[in-house]
GROMACS .gro file of C-alpha atoms in nm:
model
  371
    1MET     CA    1   3.555  -1.158   2.517
    2VAL     CA    2   3.614  -1.354   2.200
    3LEU     CA    3   3.793  -1.192   1.908
    4THR     CA    4   3.891  -1.386   1.598
    5TYR     CA    5   4.107  -1.234   1.327
    6LYS     CA    6   4.027  -1.445   1.026
    7GLN     CA    7   4.293  -1.289   0.804
    8GLY     CA    8   4.549  -1.238   1.076
    9TYR     CA    9   4.608  -0.865   1.051
   10LEU     CA   10   4.489  -0.536   1.187
   11PRO     CA   11   4.369  -0.288   0.924
   12GLN     CA   12   4.613  -0.035   0.789
   13PRO     CA   13   4.489   0.317   0.726
   14PHE     CA   14   4.253   0.322   0.430
   15HIS     CA   15   4.078   0.565   0.202
   16ILE     CA   16   3.712   0.561   0.104
   17LYS     CA   17   3.725   0.518  -0.271
   18HIS     CA   18   3.358   0.503  -0.358
   19ILE     CA   19   3.031   0.526  -0.172
   20THR     CA   20   2.684   0.443  -0.294
   21THR     CA   21   2.365   0.438  -0.092
   22LYS     CA   22   2.031   0.278  -0.150
   23PHE     CA   23   1.800   0.413   0.119
   24SER     CA   24   1.476   0.282  -0.025
   25SER     CA   25   1.562  -0.070   0.078
   26LEU     CA   26   1.912  -0.070   0.231
   27PRO     CA   27   2.177  -0.222   0.212
   28LEU     CA   28   2.434   0.050   0.218
   29ARG     CA   29   2.748  -0.056   0.030
   30PHE     CA   30   3.094   0.087   0.083
   31SER     CA   31   3.384   0.011  -0.145
   32LEU     CA   32   3.710   0.054   0.042
   33LYS     CA   33   4.067   0.057  -0.077
   34LEU     CA   34   4.307  -0.051   0.197
   35GLN     CA   35   4.665   0.071   0.173
   36GLY     CA   36   4.885  -0.216   0.068
   37GLN     CA   37   4.584  -0.411  -0.057
   38PRO     CA   38   4.530  -0.400  -0.435
   39LYS     CA   39   4.172  -0.523  -0.425
   40LEU     CA   40   3.860  -0.342  -0.311
   41ARG     CA   41   3.653  -0.469  -0.022
   42VAL     CA   42   3.279  -0.426  -0.025
   43VAL     CA   43   3.131  -0.365   0.320
   44LYS     CA   44   2.760  -0.441   0.344
   45MET     CA   45   2.568  -0.279   0.624
   46SER     CA   46   2.272  -0.495   0.534
   47ALA     CA   47   2.258  -0.809   0.330
   48THR     CA   48   1.879  -0.814   0.332
   49GLU     CA   49   1.680  -0.657   0.054
   50VAL     CA   50   1.312  -0.655   0.140
   51THR     CA   51   1.037  -0.599  -0.111
   52ASN     CA   52   0.755  -0.722   0.111
   53SER     CA   53   0.714  -0.554   0.451
   54THR     CA   54   0.485  -0.828   0.584
   55ILE     CA   55   0.630  -0.975   0.903
   56SER     CA   56   0.535  -1.299   1.075
   57TYR     CA   57   0.497  -1.243   1.448
   58GLU     CA   58   0.424  -1.606   1.535
   59SER     CA   59   0.761  -1.662   1.703
   60PHE     CA   60   0.736  -1.350   1.920
   61ALA     CA   61   0.680  -1.411   2.292
   62ILE     CA   62   0.447  -1.109   2.300
   63LYS     CA   63   0.308  -0.993   1.967
   64PRO     CA   64   0.280  -0.625   1.875
   65PRO     CA   65  -0.061  -0.461   1.832
   66LEU     CA   66  -0.211  -0.458   1.485
   67HIS     CA   67  -0.201  -0.155   1.257
   68PRO     CA   68  -0.327  -0.155   0.897
   69THR     CA   69  -0.054   0.067   0.749
   70TYR     CA   70   0.240   0.063   0.989
   71ASP     CA   71   0.563  -0.059   0.829
   72LEU     CA   72   0.781  -0.195   1.107
   73LYS     CA   73   1.059  -0.298   0.870
   74GLY     CA   74   1.044   0.050   0.721
   75ILE     CA   75   1.097   0.204   1.066
   76ILE     CA   76   1.400  -0.020   1.121
   77LYS     CA   77   1.544   0.078   0.781
   78LEU     CA   78   1.482   0.446   0.851
   79ALA     CA   79   1.655   0.425   1.190
   80LEU     CA   80   1.958   0.252   1.038
   81ALA     CA   81   1.973   0.500   0.751
   82GLU     CA   82   1.942   0.789   0.998
   83ASP     CA   83   2.250   0.659   1.179
   84ALA     CA   84   2.449   0.568   0.867
   85GLY     CA   85   2.392   0.889   0.673
   86ASP     CA   86   2.561   0.881   0.334
   87ARG     CA   87   2.891   0.733   0.453
   88GLY     CA   88   2.809   0.457   0.700
   89ASP     CA   89   2.992   0.400   1.028
   90ILE     CA   90   3.320   0.570   0.944
   91THR     CA   91   3.471   0.484   1.284
   92CYS     CA   92   3.405   0.114   1.229
   93LEU     CA   93   3.544   0.139   0.880
   94ALA     CA   94   3.861   0.293   1.024
   95THR     CA   95   3.913   0.063   1.323
   96ILE     CA   96   3.748  -0.275   1.279
   97PRO     CA   97   3.848  -0.526   1.009
   98PHE     CA   98   3.529  -0.637   0.840
   99ASP     CA   99   3.613  -1.006   0.879
  100MET     CA  100   3.689  -0.986   1.251
  101GLU     CA  101   3.439  -1.173   1.469
  102ALA     CA  102   3.334  -1.096   1.825
  103GLU     CA  103   3.078  -1.166   2.094
  104ALA     CA  104   2.890  -0.879   2.255
  105TYR     CA  105   2.675  -0.912   2.565
  106PHE     CA  106   2.361  -0.727   2.671
  107LEU     CA  107   2.413  -0.588   3.019
  108ALA     CA  108   2.137  -0.452   3.245
  109LYS     CA  109   2.256  -0.152   3.443
  110GLU     CA  110   1.940  -0.122   3.652
  111ASP     CA  111   1.642  -0.335   3.750
  112GLY     CA  112   1.346  -0.332   3.515
  113ILE     CA  113   1.127  -0.508   3.264
  114VAL     CA  114   1.309  -0.585   2.942
  115ALA     CA  115   1.128  -0.511   2.617
  116GLY     CA  116   1.235  -0.497   2.254
  117ILE     CA  117   1.410  -0.834   2.235
  118ALA     CA  118   1.209  -0.945   1.932
  119LEU     CA  119   1.268  -0.607   1.769
  120ALA     CA  120   1.644  -0.629   1.838
  121GLU     CA  121   1.657  -0.959   1.652
  122MET     CA  122   1.488  -0.796   1.353
  123ILE     CA  123   1.742  -0.512   1.354
  124PHE     CA  124   2.042  -0.744   1.374
  125ASN     CA  125   1.894  -0.951   1.091
  126GLU     CA  126   1.846  -0.638   0.882
  127VAL     CA  127   2.209  -0.534   0.931
  128ASP     CA  128   2.356  -0.881   0.886
  129PRO     CA  129   2.148  -1.203   0.869
  130SER     CA  130   2.456  -1.407   0.964
  131LEU     CA  131   2.466  -1.254   1.315
  132LYS     CA  132   2.357  -1.501   1.584
  133VAL     CA  133   2.157  -1.380   1.883
  134GLU     CA  134   2.089  -1.572   2.205
  135TRP     CA  135   1.885  -1.465   2.507
  136SER     CA  136   1.846  -1.585   2.863
  137LYS     CA  137   1.542  -1.359   2.906
  138LYS     CA  138   1.236  -1.287   2.695
  139ASP     CA  139   1.022  -0.977   2.643
  140GLY     CA  140   0.838  -0.899   2.966
  141ASP     CA  141   1.091  -1.061   3.200
  142LEU     CA  142   1.248  -0.883   3.495
  143VAL     CA  143   1.620  -0.812   3.466
  144HIS     CA  144   1.838  -0.713   3.758
  145LYS     CA  145   2.122  -0.464   3.764
  146GLY     CA  146   2.451  -0.622   3.659
  147ILE     CA  147   2.320  -0.931   3.481
  148GLN     CA  148   2.398  -1.035   3.125
  149PHE     CA  149   2.074  -1.138   2.959
  150GLY     CA  150   2.169  -1.194   2.596
  151LYS     CA  151   2.450  -1.201   2.345
  152VAL     CA  152   2.510  -1.147   1.976
  153TYR     CA  153   2.806  -1.291   1.790
  154GLY     CA  154   2.941  -1.266   1.440
  155ARG     CA  155   3.115  -0.988   1.248
  156ALA     CA  156   3.221  -0.723   1.498
  157HIS     CA  157   3.177  -0.445   1.243
  158ASN     CA  158   2.810  -0.525   1.193
  159ILE     CA  159   2.743  -0.572   1.565
  160VAL     CA  160   2.874  -0.222   1.634
  161VAL     CA  161   2.679  -0.078   1.339
  162ALA     CA  162   2.355  -0.219   1.483
  163GLU     CA  163   2.437  -0.145   1.847
  164ARG     CA  164   2.302   0.208   1.890
  165VAL     CA  165   1.980   0.153   1.697
  166VAL     CA  166   1.909  -0.168   1.891
  167LEU     CA  167   1.973   0.002   2.224
  168ASN     CA  168   1.775   0.314   2.138
  169PHE     CA  169   1.467   0.102   2.076
  170MET     CA  170   1.524  -0.143   2.362
  171GLN     CA  171   1.596   0.122   2.623
  172ARG     CA  172   1.283   0.320   2.535
  173MET     CA  173   1.060   0.014   2.515
  174SER     CA  174   1.201  -0.128   2.840
  175GLY     CA  175   1.144   0.204   3.017
  176ILE     CA  176   0.780   0.205   2.906
  177ALA     CA  177   0.735  -0.161   3.003
  178THR     CA  178   0.891  -0.104   3.345
  179LEU     CA  179   0.663   0.188   3.433
  180THR     CA  180   0.361   0.007   3.289
  181LYS     CA  181   0.428  -0.299   3.505
  182ALA     CA  182   0.443  -0.084   3.819
  183MET     CA  183   0.129   0.113   3.731
  184ALA     CA  184  -0.067  -0.194   3.621
  185LYS     CA  185   0.006  -0.361   3.955
  186ALA     CA  186  -0.092  -0.051   4.150
  187ALA     CA  187  -0.408   0.012   3.944
  188SER     CA  188  -0.562  -0.331   4.004
  189PRO     CA  189  -0.848  -0.421   3.982
  190ALA     CA  190  -0.868  -0.151   3.712
  191TYR     CA  191  -0.671  -0.202   3.389
  192ILE     CA  192  -0.402   0.046   3.286
  193LEU     CA  193  -0.406   0.197   2.935
  194GLU     CA  194  -0.172   0.425   2.744
  195THR     CA  195  -0.296   0.708   2.519
  196ARG     CA  196  -0.200   0.850   2.179
  197LYS     CA  197   0.071   1.061   2.346
  198THR     CA  198   0.345   0.856   2.184
  199ALA     CA  199   0.664   0.948   2.001
  200PRO     CA  200   0.574   1.033   1.639
  201CYS     CA  201   0.630   0.732   1.412
  202LEU     CA  202   0.705   0.506   1.711
  203ARG     CA  203   0.345   0.452   1.823
  204LEU     CA  204   0.329   0.081   1.747
  205LEU     CA  205   0.653   0.024   1.938
  206ASP     CA  206   0.539   0.235   2.234
  207LYS     CA  207   0.209   0.050   2.250
  208TRP     CA  208   0.386  -0.284   2.207
  209ALA     CA  209   0.598  -0.198   2.510
  210VAL     CA  210   0.282  -0.128   2.712
  211ILE     CA  211   0.152  -0.477   2.632
  212ILE     CA  212   0.489  -0.626   2.726
  213GLY     CA  213   0.468  -0.443   3.058
  214GLY     CA  214   0.128  -0.591   3.139
  215GLY     CA  215  -0.093  -0.300   3.035
  216ARG     CA  216  -0.365  -0.287   2.773
  217ASN     CA  217  -0.384  -0.077   2.459
  218HIS     CA  218  -0.622   0.211   2.406
  219ARG     CA  219  -0.715   0.287   2.045
  220MET     CA  220  -0.425   0.271   1.802
  221GLY     CA  221  -0.518   0.593   1.625
  222LEU     CA  222  -0.802   0.800   1.487
  223PHE     CA  223  -0.928   0.516   1.268
  224ASP     CA  224  -1.010   0.221   1.494
  225MET     CA  225  -1.240   0.366   1.760
  226VAL     CA  226  -1.480   0.658   1.774
  227MET     CA  227  -1.382   0.874   2.068
  228ILE     CA  228  -1.589   1.187   2.125
  229LYS     CA  229  -1.368   1.437   2.309
  230ASP     CA  230  -1.410   1.791   2.434
  231ASN     CA  231  -1.350   1.965   2.101
  232HIS     CA  232  -1.597   1.737   1.923
  233ILE     CA  233  -1.858   1.811   2.190
  234SER     CA  234  -1.797   2.185   2.172
  235THR     CA  235  -1.826   2.201   1.793
  236ALA     CA  236  -2.127   1.966   1.784
  237GLY     CA  237  -2.315   2.181   2.036
  238GLY     CA  238  -2.318   1.942   2.330
  239VAL     CA  239  -2.281   1.579   2.431
  240THR     CA  240  -2.623   1.469   2.307
  241ASN     CA  241  -2.575   1.623   1.962
  242ALA     CA  242  -2.235   1.460   1.928
  243LEU     CA  243  -2.370   1.118   2.029
  244LYS     CA  244  -2.662   1.146   1.786
  245ALA     CA  245  -2.425   1.232   1.500
  246VAL     CA  246  -2.193   0.941   1.578
  247ASP     CA  247  -2.476   0.690   1.615
  248LEU     CA  248  -2.604   0.797   1.274
  249TYR     CA  249  -2.255   0.752   1.130
  250LEU     CA  250  -2.213   0.412   1.292
  251GLU     CA  251  -2.528   0.273   1.132
  252LYS     CA  252  -2.301   0.180   0.842
  253ASN     CA  253  -1.978   0.127   1.041
  254SER     CA  254  -1.912  -0.121   1.318
  255LEU     CA  255  -1.681   0.046   1.568
  256GLN     CA  256  -1.657   0.095   1.942
  257LEU     CA  257  -1.769   0.431   2.075
  258GLU     CA  258  -1.637   0.620   2.375
  259VAL     CA  259  -1.747   0.962   2.494
  260GLU     CA  260  -1.557   1.198   2.721
  261THR     CA  261  -1.741   1.358   3.012
  262ARG     CA  262  -1.605   1.635   3.229
  263THR     CA  263  -1.883   1.691   3.481
  264LEU     CA  264  -2.143   1.483   3.660
  265GLU     CA  265  -2.406   1.668   3.458
  266GLU     CA  266  -2.249   1.544   3.135
  267VAL     CA  267  -2.244   1.188   3.272
  268GLU     CA  268  -2.617   1.217   3.350
  269GLU     CA  269  -2.681   1.359   3.002
  270VAL     CA  270  -2.504   1.064   2.839
  271LEU     CA  271  -2.696   0.815   3.051
  272HIS     CA  272  -3.026   0.985   2.973
  273TYR     CA  273  -2.951   0.977   2.599
  274ALA     CA  274  -2.856   0.608   2.617
  275SER     CA  275  -3.177   0.523   2.804
  276GLN     CA  276  -3.388   0.685   2.533
  277THR     CA  277  -3.201   0.580   2.219
  278LYS     CA  278  -3.034   0.274   2.071
  279THR     CA  279  -2.665   0.365   2.080
  280SER     CA  280  -2.327   0.218   1.993
  281LEU     CA  281  -2.179   0.366   2.312
  282THR     CA  282  -1.952   0.121   2.497
  283ARG     CA  283  -1.741   0.335   2.730
  284ILE     CA  284  -1.764   0.663   2.920
  285MET     CA  285  -1.446   0.854   2.994
  286LEU     CA  286  -1.449   1.037   3.326
  287ASP     CA  287  -1.199   1.311   3.256
  288ASN     CA  288  -1.021   1.511   3.525
  289MET     CA  289  -1.256   1.391   3.796
  290VAL     CA  290  -0.952   1.316   4.009
  291VAL     CA  291  -0.879   1.638   4.196
  292PRO     CA  292  -0.524   1.706   4.322
  293LEU     CA  293  -0.494   1.827   4.681
  294PRO     CA  294  -0.232   2.067   4.821
  295ASN     CA  295  -0.074   1.789   5.027
  296GLY     CA  296  -0.002   1.583   4.716
  297ASP     CA  297  -0.296   1.347   4.771
  298VAL     CA  298  -0.601   1.330   4.542
  299ASP     CA  299  -0.974   1.356   4.598
  300ILE     CA  300  -1.159   1.083   4.405
  301SER     CA  301  -1.506   1.151   4.545
  302MET     CA  302  -1.634   1.297   4.217
  303LEU     CA  303  -1.492   1.000   4.025
  304LYS     CA  304  -1.662   0.756   4.263
  305GLU     CA  305  -1.993   0.934   4.225
  306ALA     CA  306  -1.966   0.918   3.847
  307VAL     CA  307  -1.891   0.545   3.858
  308GLN     CA  308  -2.195   0.494   4.080
  309LEU     CA  309  -2.413   0.689   3.834
  310VAL     CA  310  -2.301   0.466   3.547
  311ASN     CA  311  -2.363   0.162   3.768
  312GLY     CA  312  -2.208  -0.090   3.529
  313ARG     CA  313  -2.419   0.003   3.227
  314PHE     CA  314  -2.104   0.099   3.038
  315GLU     CA  315  -1.731   0.059   3.081
  316THR     CA  316  -1.571   0.354   3.256
  317GLU     CA  317  -1.230   0.509   3.211
  318ALA     CA  318  -1.057   0.750   3.447
  319SER     CA  319  -0.825   1.004   3.287
  320GLY     CA  320  -0.625   1.297   3.420
  321ASN     CA  321  -0.392   1.338   3.718
  322VAL     CA  322  -0.284   0.974   3.692
  323THR     CA  323   0.066   0.906   3.827
  324ILE     CA  324   0.244   0.615   3.988
  325ASP     CA  325   0.158   0.780   4.324
  326THR     CA  326  -0.216   0.828   4.255
  327VAL     CA  327  -0.305   0.529   4.038
  328HIS     CA  328  -0.370   0.289   4.327
  329GLN     CA  329  -0.626   0.519   4.486
  330ILE     CA  330  -0.792   0.579   4.149
  331GLY     CA  331  -0.807   0.205   4.088
  332GLN     CA  332  -1.014   0.162   4.405
  333SER     CA  333  -1.291   0.386   4.269
  334GLY     CA  334  -1.455   0.109   4.068
  335VAL     CA  335  -1.352   0.231   3.721
  336THR     CA  336  -1.288  -0.029   3.452
  337TYR     CA  337  -0.984   0.139   3.300
  338ILE     CA  338  -0.730   0.405   3.391
  339SER     CA  339  -0.549   0.580   3.105
  340SER     CA  340  -0.221   0.763   3.147
  341GLY     CA  341  -0.024   0.954   2.886
  342SER     CA  342   0.280   0.946   3.115
  343LEU     CA  343   0.345   0.583   3.020
  344THR     CA  344   0.474   0.700   2.682
  345HIS     CA  345   0.514   1.079   2.676
  346SER     CA  346   0.759   1.100   2.967
  347VAL     CA  347   0.965   0.788   2.917
  348LYS     CA  348   1.265   0.720   3.138
  349ALA     CA  349   1.481   0.482   2.938
  350LEU     CA  350   1.600   0.167   3.111
  351ASP     CA  351   1.981   0.165   3.125
  352ILE     CA  352   2.100  -0.123   2.904
  353SER     CA  353   2.432  -0.158   2.725
  354LEU     CA  354   2.587  -0.390   2.467
  355LYS     CA  355   2.953  -0.462   2.537
  356ILE     CA  356   3.218  -0.673   2.367
  357ASP     CA  357   3.451  -0.645   2.668
  358THR     CA  358   3.199  -0.725   2.941
  359GLU     CA  359   3.459  -0.764   3.216
  360LEU     CA  360   3.583  -0.410   3.167
  361ALA     CA  361   3.225  -0.280   3.134
  362LEU     CA  362   3.134  -0.432   3.470
  363LYS     CA  363   3.447  -0.287   3.630
  364VAL     CA  364   3.360   0.061   3.504
  365GLY     CA  365   2.995   0.007   3.598
  366ARG     CA  366   3.086  -0.079   3.956
  367ARG     CA  367   3.306   0.229   3.974
  368THR     CA  368   3.022   0.453   3.857
  369GLY     CA  369   2.743   0.268   4.038
  370ARG     CA  370   2.579   0.161   3.710
  371ALA     CA  371   2.640  -0.214   3.728
   0.00000   0.00000   0.00000
């Protein structure tokens, strides 16, 4: 642990004299009057004012997926503002001199795939561009319980302000990446995909974590792929009617087309339509053709039969009843892709902490079995 008191004193009790907030762009500024100090100090939670949300991803080890309207900097600002409220970190203001410097270390408390390193750097930069961050791991690397895999040093106040937001994102993304890595390995030779079952407003980050974990992305949203699902089929009056309507629409739009099928009869109907008509169809989803058995196993005979019917004419995607326990068997069916909402809708966060006193953190971790 390194602590440097630049002005040589611990803070005396102080009163908040004036607070102003600027949520549209952060920074948050706090004017403080310290007892015994005649001058005001201005505490900046962020020294960065951004008017252009365009971000260069060239330096990222693994780049995030593309989205035409997603504002990643805006999400970071919103998360920081959510934590700061209209007063900022009042505990930091009370206990940590703004000029005090420290080093804090990232500590893995369980094995897993680390994700969110590039995002953490963006958050620290947003809070205080003078903070320095160093890593011994990169996004997508395996970390083991008890190892230190990165550090941030600079003003202790700003490190602690950023800490929770950084960890909230990293723990979620690392949990997704860890499960994705395990499922991608088990699914081979099929590729594992996530779905749109992501945390609202965190979709790009959830899907980024899937890439980091070795999976592939399904469509980003409703805008980048035509996906005919059960409700579209029901309202259109059947699979054929829905496909005809989409093919007519796609005469003036170049997009991939996937159709969901729920029975072997629907698969045959799709194949018959495609054999008679020029179509934009690229993939057939085979939905809930994996049947759970009372003993916890699954019956994939229907899925196999569907894959054989398609016979390589289109990509195939298995969906439904996909878990870490069933994905290997499903992957042996011959499907191209396996999609699972569980990658993102039931995230188990990876246990990561950021500690200034790492020696004490490890001691406590050993006592509790978390380091």
